[in-house]
PDB file of C-alpha atoms in Angstrom:
ATOM      1  CA  MET A   1      27.184  63.316 122.202  1.00  0.00           C
ATOM      2  CA  ALA A   2      27.124  66.401 119.608  1.00  0.00           C
ATOM      3  CA  GLU A   3      28.648  65.900 116.615  1.00  0.00           C
ATOM      4  CA  THR A   4      29.413  68.540 114.446  1.00  0.00           C
ATOM      5  CA  GLY A   5      30.112  67.499 110.331  1.00  0.00           C
ATOM      6  CA  LEU A   6      33.435  67.696 110.660  1.00  0.00           C
ATOM      7  CA  SER A   7      34.066  65.640 113.966  1.00  0.00           C
ATOM      8  CA  THR A   8      32.012  63.027 112.331  1.00  0.00           C
ATOM      9  CA  MET A   9      34.181  62.456 109.486  1.00  0.00           C
ATOM     10  CA  LEU A  10      37.233  62.344 111.527  1.00  0.00           C
ATOM     11  CA  ARG A  11      35.611  59.672 113.469  1.00  0.00           C
ATOM     12  CA  GLY A  12      35.953  58.197 109.875  1.00  0.00           C
ATOM     13  CA  ILE A  13      38.718  58.936 108.297  1.00  0.00           C
ATOM     14  CA  LYS A  14      41.155  58.271 111.409  1.00  0.00           C
ATOM     15  CA  LYS A  15      40.787  54.307 110.553  1.00  0.00           C
ATOM     16  CA  TYR A  16      42.565  55.168 107.332  1.00  0.00           C
ATOM     17  CA  THR A  17      45.388  57.636 108.256  1.00  0.00           C
ATOM     18  CA  SER A  18      47.271  58.870 111.128  1.00  0.00           C
ATOM     19  CA  GLN A  19      48.163  61.702 109.000  1.00  0.00           C
ATOM     20  CA  ILE A  20      45.007  64.308 110.212  1.00  0.00           C
ATOM     21  CA  THR A  21      45.388  68.298 110.934  1.00  0.00           C
ATOM     22  CA  ALA A  22      41.990  69.220 111.877  1.00  0.00           C
ATOM     23  CA  ILE A  23      41.933  72.960 111.052  1.00  0.00           C
ATOM     24  CA  VAL A  24      38.662  74.476 113.269  1.00  0.00           C
ATOM     25  CA  THR A  25      36.792  77.605 113.392  1.00  0.00           C
ATOM     26  CA  VAL A  26      36.730  79.570 116.617  1.00  0.00           C
ATOM     27  CA  ALA A  27      34.079  81.967 116.230  1.00  0.00           C
ATOM     28  CA  ASP A  28      31.925  79.945 118.449  1.00  0.00           C
ATOM     29  CA  ASN A  29      30.319  82.856 121.050  1.00  0.00           C
ATOM     30  CA  GLY A  30      26.481  80.084 121.951  1.00  0.00           C
ATOM     31  CA  GLY A  31      26.112  77.962 124.880  1.00  0.00           C
ATOM     32  CA  GLY A  32      28.874  76.832 126.775  1.00  0.00           C
ATOM     33  CA  SER A  33      31.747  77.950 124.721  1.00  0.00           C
ATOM     34  CA  GLY A  34      30.033  81.484 124.198  1.00  0.00           C
ATOM     35  CA  LYS A  35      30.286  81.882 128.483  1.00  0.00           C
ATOM     36  CA  LEU A  36      33.760  80.748 129.162  1.00  0.00           C
ATOM     37  CA  ARG A  37      34.780  83.361 126.117  1.00  0.00           C
ATOM     38  CA  GLU A  38      33.166  86.604 128.075  1.00  0.00           C
ATOM     39  CA  GLU A  39      34.202  85.225 131.499  1.00  0.00           C
ATOM     40  CA  MET A  40      38.019  83.761 130.838  1.00  0.00           C
ATOM     41  CA  GLY A  41      38.706  85.003 127.704  1.00  0.00           C
ATOM     42  CA  ILE A  42      39.802  82.165 125.718  1.00  0.00           C
ATOM     43  CA  ILE A  43      38.939  81.037 122.527  1.00  0.00           C
ATOM     44  CA  ALA A  44      36.151  79.702 121.724  1.00  0.00           C
ATOM     45  CA  PRO A  45      36.721  75.323 122.734  1.00  0.00           C
ATOM     46  CA  GLY A  46      33.401  73.666 121.822  1.00  0.00           C
ATOM     47  CA  ASP A  47      33.655  72.420 118.591  1.00  0.00           C
ATOM     48  CA  ILE A  48      37.834  71.957 118.938  1.00  0.00           C
ATOM     49  CA  ARG A  49      36.737  69.946 121.729  1.00  0.00           C
ATOM     50  CA  ASN A  50      34.464  67.419 119.496  1.00  0.00           C
ATOM     51  CA  CYS A  51      36.878  66.727 117.000  1.00  0.00           C
ATOM     52  CA  ILE A  52      39.831  66.092 119.866  1.00  0.00           C
ATOM     53  CA  VAL A  53      37.523  63.833 120.670  1.00  0.00           C
ATOM     54  CA  ALA A  54      36.243  62.745 117.342  1.00  0.00           C
ATOM     55  CA  LEU A  55      40.247  61.848 117.149  1.00  0.00           C
ATOM     56  CA  ALA A  56      40.993  60.442 120.682  1.00  0.00           C
ATOM     57  CA  ASN A  57      42.187  56.632 120.918  1.00  0.00           C
ATOM     58  CA  THR A  58      41.261  56.404 124.899  1.00  0.00           C
ATOM     59  CA  GLU A  59      38.798  54.663 127.483  1.00  0.00           C
ATOM     60  CA  PRO A  60      35.225  55.368 126.122  1.00  0.00           C
ATOM     61  CA  ILE A  61      34.982  56.650 129.969  1.00  0.00           C
ATOM     62  CA  MET A  62      37.495  59.540 129.102  1.00  0.00           C
ATOM     63  CA  GLU A  63      35.456  60.107 125.706  1.00  0.00           C
ATOM     64  CA  LYS A  64      31.926  60.238 127.699  1.00  0.00           C
ATOM     65  CA  LEU A  65      33.533  62.768 130.420  1.00  0.00           C
ATOM     66  CA  LEU A  66      35.051  65.471 128.117  1.00  0.00           C
ATOM     67  CA  GLN A  67      31.109  65.031 126.361  1.00  0.00           C
ATOM     68  CA  TYR A  68      29.432  65.660 130.206  1.00  0.00           C
ATOM     69  CA  ARG A  69      27.338  68.690 130.733  1.00  0.00           C
ATOM     70  CA  PHE A  70      26.469  69.409 134.347  1.00  0.00           C
ATOM     71  CA  LYS A  71      22.434  68.559 134.676  1.00  0.00           C
ATOM     72  CA  GLU A  72      22.462  71.261 137.582  1.00  0.00           C
ATOM     73  CA  GLY A  73      23.592  74.196 139.859  1.00  0.00           C
ATOM     74  CA  THR A  74      25.821  77.521 138.480  1.00  0.00           C
ATOM     75  CA  LEU A  75      27.570  74.679 136.014  1.00  0.00           C
ATOM     76  CA  GLN A  76      23.860  73.438 134.281  1.00  0.00           C
ATOM     77  CA  GLY A  77      24.818  72.899 130.867  1.00  0.00           C
ATOM     78  CA  GLN A  78      28.706  74.189 130.657  1.00  0.00           C
ATOM     79  CA  SER A  79      30.613  70.467 129.299  1.00  0.00           C
ATOM     80  CA  PHE A  80      33.239  69.395 131.497  1.00  0.00           C
ATOM     81  CA  GLY A  81      35.781  69.280 128.957  1.00  0.00           C
ATOM     82  CA  ASN A  82      35.086  73.276 128.072  1.00  0.00           C
ATOM     83  CA  LEU A  83      36.464  73.423 131.532  1.00  0.00           C
ATOM     84  CA  PHE A  84      39.209  71.361 131.094  1.00  0.00           C
ATOM     85  CA  LEU A  85      40.159  73.014 128.069  1.00  0.00           C
ATOM     86  CA  ALA A  86      39.448  76.344 130.276  1.00  0.00           C
ATOM     87  CA  ALA A  87      41.599  75.380 133.349  1.00  0.00           C
ATOM     88  CA  LEU A  88      44.505  73.900 130.938  1.00  0.00           C
ATOM     89  CA  THR A  89      44.647  77.152 128.744  1.00  0.00           C
ATOM     90  CA  ASP A  90      45.937  79.092 132.219  1.00  0.00           C
ATOM     91  CA  VAL A  91      47.994  75.836 133.360  1.00  0.00           C
ATOM     92  CA  THR A  92      50.026  76.121 130.024  1.00  0.00           C
ATOM     93  CA  GLY A  93      50.102  79.957 129.521  1.00  0.00           C
ATOM     94  CA  GLY A  94      47.977  79.422 126.276  1.00  0.00           C
ATOM     95  CA  PHE A  95      44.729  77.862 124.490  1.00  0.00           C
ATOM     96  CA  GLU A  96      47.417  76.260 121.940  1.00  0.00           C
ATOM     97  CA  GLU A  97      49.483  75.268 124.236  1.00  0.00           C
ATOM     98  CA  ALA A  98      46.433  73.757 125.761  1.00  0.00           C
ATOM     99  CA  VAL A  99      44.762  71.885 122.960  1.00  0.00           C
ATOM    100  CA  ARG A 100      48.568  70.117 122.240  1.00  0.00           C
ATOM    101  CA  VAL A 101      48.431  68.533 126.044  1.00  0.00           C
ATOM    102  CA  THR A 102      45.155  67.348 125.744  1.00  0.00           C
ATOM    103  CA  SER A 103      45.513  65.938 122.573  1.00  0.00           C
ATOM    104  CA  ASN A 104      48.099  63.992 123.779  1.00  0.00           C
ATOM    105  CA  VAL A 105      46.774  63.049 127.083  1.00  0.00           C
ATOM    106  CA  LEU A 106      43.402  61.155 124.815  1.00  0.00           C
ATOM    107  CA  ALA A 107      46.378  60.024 122.047  1.00  0.00           C
ATOM    108  CA  ILE A 108      44.901  61.453 119.105  1.00  0.00           C
ATOM    109  CA  THR A 109      44.890  60.676 115.747  1.00  0.00           C
ATOM    110  CA  GLY A 110      46.186  63.772 114.029  1.00  0.00           C
ATOM    111  CA  LYS A 111      46.190  67.314 115.112  1.00  0.00           C
ATOM    112  CA  VAL A 112      43.904  69.513 115.892  1.00  0.00           C
ATOM    113  CA  LEU A 113      44.246  73.085 115.169  1.00  0.00           C
ATOM    114  CA  PRO A 114      42.037  77.074 115.720  1.00  0.00           C
ATOM    115  CA  VAL A 115      42.413  78.451 112.495  1.00  0.00           C
ATOM    116  CA  THR A 116      43.518  81.915 114.754  1.00  0.00           C
ATOM    117  CA  LEU A 117      44.288  82.402 118.209  1.00  0.00           C
ATOM    118  CA  GLU A 118      42.734  85.658 118.113  1.00  0.00           C
ATOM    119  CA  ASP A 119      39.238  86.673 119.482  1.00  0.00           C
ATOM    120  CA  VAL A 120      36.747  86.724 116.602  1.00  0.00           C
ATOM    121  CA  HIS A 121      33.125  87.345 116.090  1.00  0.00           C
ATOM    122  CA  LEU A 122      31.112  87.203 113.290  1.00  0.00           C
ATOM    123  CA  GLU A 123      29.516  89.455 111.147  1.00  0.00           C
ATOM    124  CA  ALA A 124      26.458  88.730 108.400  1.00  0.00           C
ATOM    125  CA  THR A 125      23.897  90.768 106.324  1.00  0.00           C
ATOM    126  CA  PHE A 126      20.626  89.245 105.427  1.00  0.00           C
ATOM    127  CA  ASP A 127      18.917  89.302 102.118  1.00  0.00           C
ATOM    128  CA  ASN A 128      16.326  91.738 103.794  1.00  0.00           C
ATOM    129  CA  GLY A 129      19.257  94.162 104.765  1.00  0.00           C
ATOM    130  CA  GLN A 130      19.263  93.184 108.309  1.00  0.00           C
ATOM    131  CA  TRP A 131      22.769  92.913 110.436  1.00  0.00           C
ATOM    132  CA  ILE A 132      23.758  90.688 112.860  1.00  0.00           C
ATOM    133  CA  SER A 133      26.004  90.232 115.433  1.00  0.00           C
ATOM    134  CA  GLY A 134      27.514  86.512 116.563  1.00  0.00           C
ATOM    135  CA  GLU A 135      27.279  83.328 115.714  1.00  0.00           C
ATOM    136  CA  SER A 136      24.542  81.929 117.736  1.00  0.00           C
ATOM    137  CA  GLU A 137      22.713  85.288 117.265  1.00  0.00           C
ATOM    138  CA  ILE A 138      23.245  84.918 113.562  1.00  0.00           C
ATOM    139  CA  VAL A 139      21.869  81.190 113.333  1.00  0.00           C
ATOM    140  CA  GLU A 140      19.059  82.294 115.513  1.00  0.00           C
ATOM    141  CA  TYR A 141      17.896  85.068 113.505  1.00  0.00           C
ATOM    142  CA  GLY A 142      18.288  83.293 110.159  1.00  0.00           C
ATOM    143  CA  LYS A 143      15.612  80.255 111.704  1.00  0.00           C
ATOM    144  CA  GLY A 144      13.592  82.347 112.834  1.00  0.00           C
ATOM    145  CA  SER A 145      13.185  84.791 110.475  1.00  0.00           C
ATOM    146  CA  GLY A 146      13.146  83.321 106.714  1.00  0.00           C
ATOM    147  CA  HIS A 147      15.944  85.128 105.258  1.00  0.00           C
ATOM    148  CA  ASN A 148      19.480  84.172 104.261  1.00  0.00           C
ATOM    149  CA  ILE A 149      23.008  84.878 104.538  1.00  0.00           C
ATOM    150  CA  THR A 150      24.320  87.076 101.998  1.00  0.00           C
ATOM    151  CA  THR A 151      27.400  88.615 103.426  1.00  0.00           C
ATOM    152  CA  ILE A 152      29.532  87.696 106.371  1.00  0.00           C
ATOM    153  CA  LYS A 153      32.530  88.265 107.780  1.00  0.00           C
ATOM    154  CA  LEU A 154      35.104  88.525 110.737  1.00  0.00           C
ATOM    155  CA  VAL A 155      35.442  90.960 113.084  1.00  0.00           C
ATOM    156  CA  PRO A 156      38.088  92.288 113.637  1.00  0.00           C
ATOM    157  CA  SER A 157      38.783  91.479 110.057  1.00  0.00           C
ATOM    158  CA  MET A 158      41.564  89.325 108.412  1.00  0.00           C
ATOM    159  CA  PRO A 159      42.765  87.600 111.912  1.00  0.00           C
ATOM    160  CA  GLN A 160      46.433  86.115 111.728  1.00  0.00           C
ATOM    161  CA  PRO A 161      46.400  82.219 111.580  1.00  0.00           C
ATOM    162  CA  ALA A 162      47.804  79.603 113.347  1.00  0.00           C
ATOM    163  CA  PRO A 163      51.372  78.814 112.531  1.00  0.00           C
ATOM    164  CA  GLU A 164      50.962  75.513 112.329  1.00  0.00           C
ATOM    165  CA  VAL A 165      47.978  76.004 110.062  1.00  0.00           C
ATOM    166  CA  ILE A 166      49.992  77.587 107.484  1.00  0.00           C
ATOM    167  CA  GLU A 167      52.349  74.445 107.533  1.00  0.00           C
ATOM    168  CA  ALA A 168      49.615  72.083 107.545  1.00  0.00           C
ATOM    169  CA  LEU A 169      48.214  73.354 104.084  1.00  0.00           C
ATOM    170  CA  GLU A 170      51.258  73.951 102.659  1.00  0.00           C
ATOM    171  CA  ASP A 171      52.541  70.083 103.548  1.00  0.00           C
ATOM    172  CA  ALA A 172      49.022  68.554 102.516  1.00  0.00           C
ATOM    173  CA  ASP A 173      48.578  65.741 100.313  1.00  0.00           C
ATOM    174  CA  LEU A 174      44.654  66.426 100.323  1.00  0.00           C
ATOM    175  CA  ILE A 175      42.330  69.224 101.878  1.00  0.00           C
ATOM    176  CA  ILE A 176      38.725  68.584 102.760  1.00  0.00           C
ATOM    177  CA  LEU A 177      36.433  71.441 103.095  1.00  0.00           C
ATOM    178  CA  GLY A 178      32.994  70.527 104.925  1.00  0.00           C
ATOM    179  CA  PRO A 179      30.651  68.615 106.323  1.00  0.00           C
ATOM    180  CA  GLY A 180      29.274  71.864 107.729  1.00  0.00           C
ATOM    181  CA  SER A 181      27.288  74.903 107.411  1.00  0.00           C
ATOM    182  CA  LEU A 182      28.571  76.766 105.342  1.00  0.00           C
ATOM    183  CA  TYR A 183      28.320  80.699 106.550  1.00  0.00           C
ATOM    184  CA  THR A 184      29.371  79.593 109.987  1.00  0.00           C
ATOM    185  CA  SER A 185      31.746  76.927 110.099  1.00  0.00           C
ATOM    186  CA  ILE A 186      33.362  76.943 106.497  1.00  0.00           C
ATOM    187  CA  ILE A 187      33.942  80.099 105.363  1.00  0.00           C
ATOM    188  CA  PRO A 188      34.911  81.262 108.615  1.00  0.00           C
ATOM    189  CA  ASN A 189      37.750  79.726 107.817  1.00  0.00           C
ATOM    190  CA  LEU A 190      38.366  81.401 104.491  1.00  0.00           C
ATOM    191  CA  LEU A 191      37.948  84.638 105.755  1.00  0.00           C
ATOM    192  CA  VAL A 192      41.324  84.941 108.141  1.00  0.00           C
ATOM    193  CA  LYS A 193      44.283  86.451 106.314  1.00  0.00           C
ATOM    194  CA  ASN A 194      45.828  84.159 103.754  1.00  0.00           C
ATOM    195  CA  ILE A 195      43.788  80.807 104.052  1.00  0.00           C
ATOM    196  CA  SER A 196      42.116  81.083 100.717  1.00  0.00           C
ATOM    197  CA  CYS A 197      45.584  81.737  98.701  1.00  0.00           C
ATOM    198  CA  TYR A 198      47.190  78.712 100.552  1.00  0.00           C
ATOM    199  CA  ILE A 199      44.143  76.622  99.546  1.00  0.00           C
ATOM    200  CA  ARG A 200      44.770  77.637  96.487  1.00  0.00           C
ATOM    201  CA  GLU A 201      47.923  77.349  96.303  1.00  0.00           C
ATOM    202  CA  ALA A 202      48.414  74.255  98.225  1.00  0.00           C
ATOM    203  CA  LYS A 203      49.421  71.069  95.788  1.00  0.00           C
ATOM    204  CA  ALA A 204      46.521  69.382  97.348  1.00  0.00           C
ATOM    205  CA  GLU A 205      43.614  67.794  95.712  1.00  0.00           C
ATOM    206  CA  LYS A 206      40.680  70.413  97.184  1.00  0.00           C
ATOM    207  CA  LEU A 207      37.255  68.079  97.709  1.00  0.00           C
ATOM    208  CA  TYR A 208      34.850  69.657  99.375  1.00  0.00           C
ATOM    209  CA  VAL A 209      31.883  67.156 101.315  1.00  0.00           C
ATOM    210  CA  ALA A 210      28.263  68.856 100.280  1.00  0.00           C
ATOM    211  CA  ASN A 211      25.856  68.353 103.093  1.00  0.00           C
ATOM    212  CA  LEU A 212      23.108  66.286 103.201  1.00  0.00           C
ATOM    213  CA  MET A 213      20.008  69.415 104.530  1.00  0.00           C
ATOM    214  CA  THR A 214      19.839  72.934 103.845  1.00  0.00           C
ATOM    215  CA  GLN A 215      19.745  74.828 106.703  1.00  0.00           C
ATOM    216  CA  PRO A 216      17.197  77.774 107.256  1.00  0.00           C
ATOM    217  CA  GLY A 217      18.896  81.269 107.559  1.00  0.00           C
ATOM    218  CA  GLU A 218      22.082  79.761 105.263  1.00  0.00           C
ATOM    219  CA  THR A 219      21.248  77.831 102.449  1.00  0.00           C
ATOM    220  CA  SER A 220      18.097  77.743 102.331  1.00  0.00           C
ATOM    221  CA  ASP A 221      16.741  75.596  99.105  1.00  0.00           C
ATOM    222  CA  LEU A 222      20.057  76.858  98.202  1.00  0.00           C
ATOM    223  CA  SER A 223      21.611  73.483  95.722  1.00  0.00           C
ATOM    224  CA  LEU A 224      24.885  71.712  95.350  1.00  0.00           C
ATOM    225  CA  GLU A 225      25.789  73.797  92.904  1.00  0.00           C
ATOM    226  CA  ARG A 226      25.016  77.570  94.486  1.00  0.00           C
ATOM    227  CA  HIS A 227      26.726  76.194  97.378  1.00  0.00           C
ATOM    228  CA  LEU A 228      29.879  75.931  95.064  1.00  0.00           C
ATOM    229  CA  MET A 229      29.368  79.463  93.351  1.00  0.00           C
ATOM    230  CA  ILE A 230      29.486  81.059  97.148  1.00  0.00           C
ATOM    231  CA  LEU A 231      32.544  78.671  97.765  1.00  0.00           C
ATOM    232  CA  GLU A 232      34.174  79.760  94.481  1.00  0.00           C
ATOM    233  CA  GLY A 233      33.649  83.595  95.534  1.00  0.00           C
ATOM    234  CA  TYR A 234      36.388  83.496  98.174  1.00  0.00           C
ATOM    235  CA  LEU A 235      38.197  80.823  97.035  1.00  0.00           C
ATOM    236  CA  GLY A 236      38.537  81.485  93.222  1.00  0.00           C
ATOM    237  CA  LYS A 237      37.412  79.528  90.693  1.00  0.00           C
ATOM    238  CA  GLY A 238      38.227  76.299  89.424  1.00  0.00           C
ATOM    239  CA  VAL A 239      40.126  75.450  93.124  1.00  0.00           C
ATOM    240  CA  ILE A 240      37.785  72.839  94.335  1.00  0.00           C
ATOM    241  CA  ASN A 241      38.359  69.753  92.253  1.00  0.00           C
ATOM    242  CA  GLN A 242      36.113  67.116  93.948  1.00  0.00           C
ATOM    243  CA  VAL A 243      32.971  66.787  95.765  1.00  0.00           C
ATOM    244  CA  ILE A 244      31.229  64.148  97.277  1.00  0.00           C
ATOM    245  CA  VAL A 245      27.285  64.304  97.441  1.00  0.00           C
ATOM    246  CA  ASN A 246      24.982  61.848  98.412  1.00  0.00           C
ATOM    247  CA  ASN A 247      22.695  59.693  96.998  1.00  0.00           C
ATOM    248  CA  GLU A 248      20.782  57.568  99.163  1.00  0.00           C
ATOM    249  CA  VAL A 249      17.153  58.097  99.540  1.00  0.00           C
ATOM    250  CA  ILE A 250      15.975  59.659 103.014  1.00  0.00           C
ATOM    251  CA  GLU A 251      12.866  58.539 104.582  1.00  0.00           C
ATOM    252  CA  GLU A 252       9.790  60.899 104.931  1.00  0.00           C
ATOM    253  CA  THR A 253       9.616  59.850 108.004  1.00  0.00           C
ATOM    254  CA  TYR A 254      13.426  61.576 109.417  1.00  0.00           C
ATOM    255  CA  LEU A 255      13.126  64.254 106.687  1.00  0.00           C
ATOM    256  CA  ARG A 256       9.802  65.506 108.487  1.00  0.00           C
ATOM    257  CA  GLN A 257      10.575  67.380 111.061  1.00  0.00           C
ATOM    258  CA  TYR A 258      13.293  69.006 109.211  1.00  0.00           C
ATOM    259  CA  LEU A 259      10.526  70.312 106.388  1.00  0.00           C
ATOM    260  CA  GLU A 260       8.899  71.917 109.177  1.00  0.00           C
ATOM    261  CA  ASP A 261      12.143  73.631 110.259  1.00  0.00           C
ATOM    262  CA  GLY A 262      12.931  74.630 106.954  1.00  0.00           C
ATOM    263  CA  ALA A 263      15.432  72.145 106.049  1.00  0.00           C
ATOM    264  CA  SER A 264      15.086  70.383 102.307  1.00  0.00           C
ATOM    265  CA  VAL A 265      17.576  67.987 100.518  1.00  0.00           C
ATOM    266  CA  LEU A 266      20.440  69.639  99.098  1.00  0.00           C
ATOM    267  CA  LYS A 267      19.018  69.608  95.405  1.00  0.00           C
ATOM    268  CA  VAL A 268      22.226  68.511  93.016  1.00  0.00           C
ATOM    269  CA  ASP A 269      21.415  69.527  89.265  1.00  0.00           C
ATOM    270  CA  GLU A 270      24.276  67.348  87.260  1.00  0.00           C
ATOM    271  CA  THR A 271      23.581  69.376  83.896  1.00  0.00           C
ATOM    272  CA  HIS A 272      25.314  72.464  85.942  1.00  0.00           C
ATOM    273  CA  PRO A 273      28.112  73.377  83.469  1.00  0.00           C
ATOM    274  CA  ILE A 274      29.879  73.924  86.911  1.00  0.00           C
ATOM    275  CA  TRP A 275      30.617  70.308  86.958  1.00  0.00           C
ATOM    276  CA  ASP A 276      32.718  70.658  83.166  1.00  0.00           C
ATOM    277  CA  ASN A 277      35.100  71.480  85.375  1.00  0.00           C
ATOM    278  CA  ILE A 278      34.283  69.585  88.623  1.00  0.00           C
ATOM    279  CA  LYS A 279      34.439  65.584  89.662  1.00  0.00           C
ATOM    280  CA  ILE A 280      30.958  65.066  91.484  1.00  0.00           C
ATOM    281  CA  ILE A 281      31.074  61.811  93.451  1.00  0.00           C
ATOM    282  CA  GLU A 282      27.897  60.671  94.260  1.00  0.00           C
ATOM    283  CA  ALA A 283      27.549  57.327  97.253  1.00  0.00           C
ATOM    284  CA  PRO A 284      24.743  56.605 100.367  1.00  0.00           C
ATOM    285  CA  LEU A 285      26.322  58.632 102.598  1.00  0.00           C
ATOM    286  CA  VAL A 286      23.118  58.805 105.765  1.00  0.00           C
ATOM    287  CA  LYS A 287      23.217  57.461 109.030  1.00  0.00           C
ATOM    288  CA  VAL A 288      19.976  57.919 110.678  1.00  0.00           C
ATOM    289  CA  ASP A 289      19.876  58.443 114.888  1.00  0.00           C
ATOM    290  CA  GLN A 290      16.809  56.696 115.566  1.00  0.00           C
ATOM    291  CA  ASP A 291      15.769  57.600 118.776  1.00  0.00           C
ATOM    292  CA  LYS A 292      16.548  61.765 118.119  1.00  0.00           C
ATOM    293  CA  LYS A 293      15.518  61.160 114.206  1.00  0.00           C
ATOM    294  CA  PHE A 294      18.518  63.104 113.350  1.00  0.00           C
ATOM    295  CA  ILE A 295      20.087  62.607 109.737  1.00  0.00           C
ATOM    296  CA  ARG A 296      23.913  62.829 109.972  1.00  0.00           C
ATOM    297  CA  HIS A 297      26.583  61.560 107.280  1.00  0.00           C
ATOM    298  CA  ASP A 298      27.363  58.012 107.816  1.00  0.00           C
ATOM    299  CA  ALA A 299      31.495  58.302 109.237  1.00  0.00           C
ATOM    300  CA  ASP A 300      32.197  54.728 108.032  1.00  0.00           C
ATOM    301  CA  LYS A 301      30.488  55.614 105.007  1.00  0.00           C
ATOM    302  CA  LEU A 302      32.202  58.863 104.321  1.00  0.00           C
ATOM    303  CA  ALA A 303      35.498  57.711 105.369  1.00  0.00           C
ATOM    304  CA  LYS A 304      35.335  54.490 102.592  1.00  0.00           C
ATOM    305  CA  CYS A 305      34.609  57.054  99.939  1.00  0.00           C
ATOM    306  CA  ILE A 306      37.260  59.567 100.915  1.00  0.00           C
ATOM    307  CA  PHE A 307      39.262  57.235 100.731  1.00  0.00           C
ATOM    308  CA  GLU A 308      38.396  54.527  97.922  1.00  0.00           C
ATOM    309  CA  GLU A 309      37.190  57.428  95.206  1.00  0.00           C
ATOM    310  CA  ILE A 310      39.790  60.294  95.732  1.00  0.00           C
TER     311      ILE A 310
END
């Protein structure tokens, strides 16, 4: 199953609380989600599907069904869950209602909300001046070129947030940013109209969960401190109160393929002045997929850290 950083975290924290609202970016234009966007004019369902499945409380076969990808024919590579959400969008008359119905069917813990219901795309400028449109094209160019993103925007700009998103931010006790791709997963949410303002003014604690590794084309060679400074450019200084970062040593065997791709372990400089105003929480948080050799956050360790340290 293809898990995002957000869906991995959700799988862990649902064991501690039912008061969860996952706010998900909808700018994905690649893979099966991209095809459905293009052909049916719906919001990208892939990341939302992953989060719904992560929060589901139903038979394991249902999870497998929603994450199943067709292996041949005209549907090759397409996820059944994406098709399910697309069909429900047509049946119910809207994507937001389709997400709600799917969430009810799977008896999920909490809610999953698209950050906006508008049809949005990403555009990025890289440090060599190259301009790229489309999330999948941005990721592909970054990996292939060795250049990093310098600016990113939504098109159309300043889309309206989904109404429930505003309510969730205002009522939250804890707002968690990440884990996930800095420029293509986290920041796109902050580009939706007034979202940064709602986060800034919310009474909740604001926590950033740092990635385990840098990401080629987005954050190559960037330190954790630089990640935070970039986020502060969108949120304002002093908004993020706490940061969780992994301190577990990752075996070189598993790092090798990441290093070959241009990724590296996220570096931390605890003497940096940014830590004068932000609490840093370090913990062993790594889980390695022994078959695929993927390095991921351990959902249970991360959830325990959030609920015992914050």
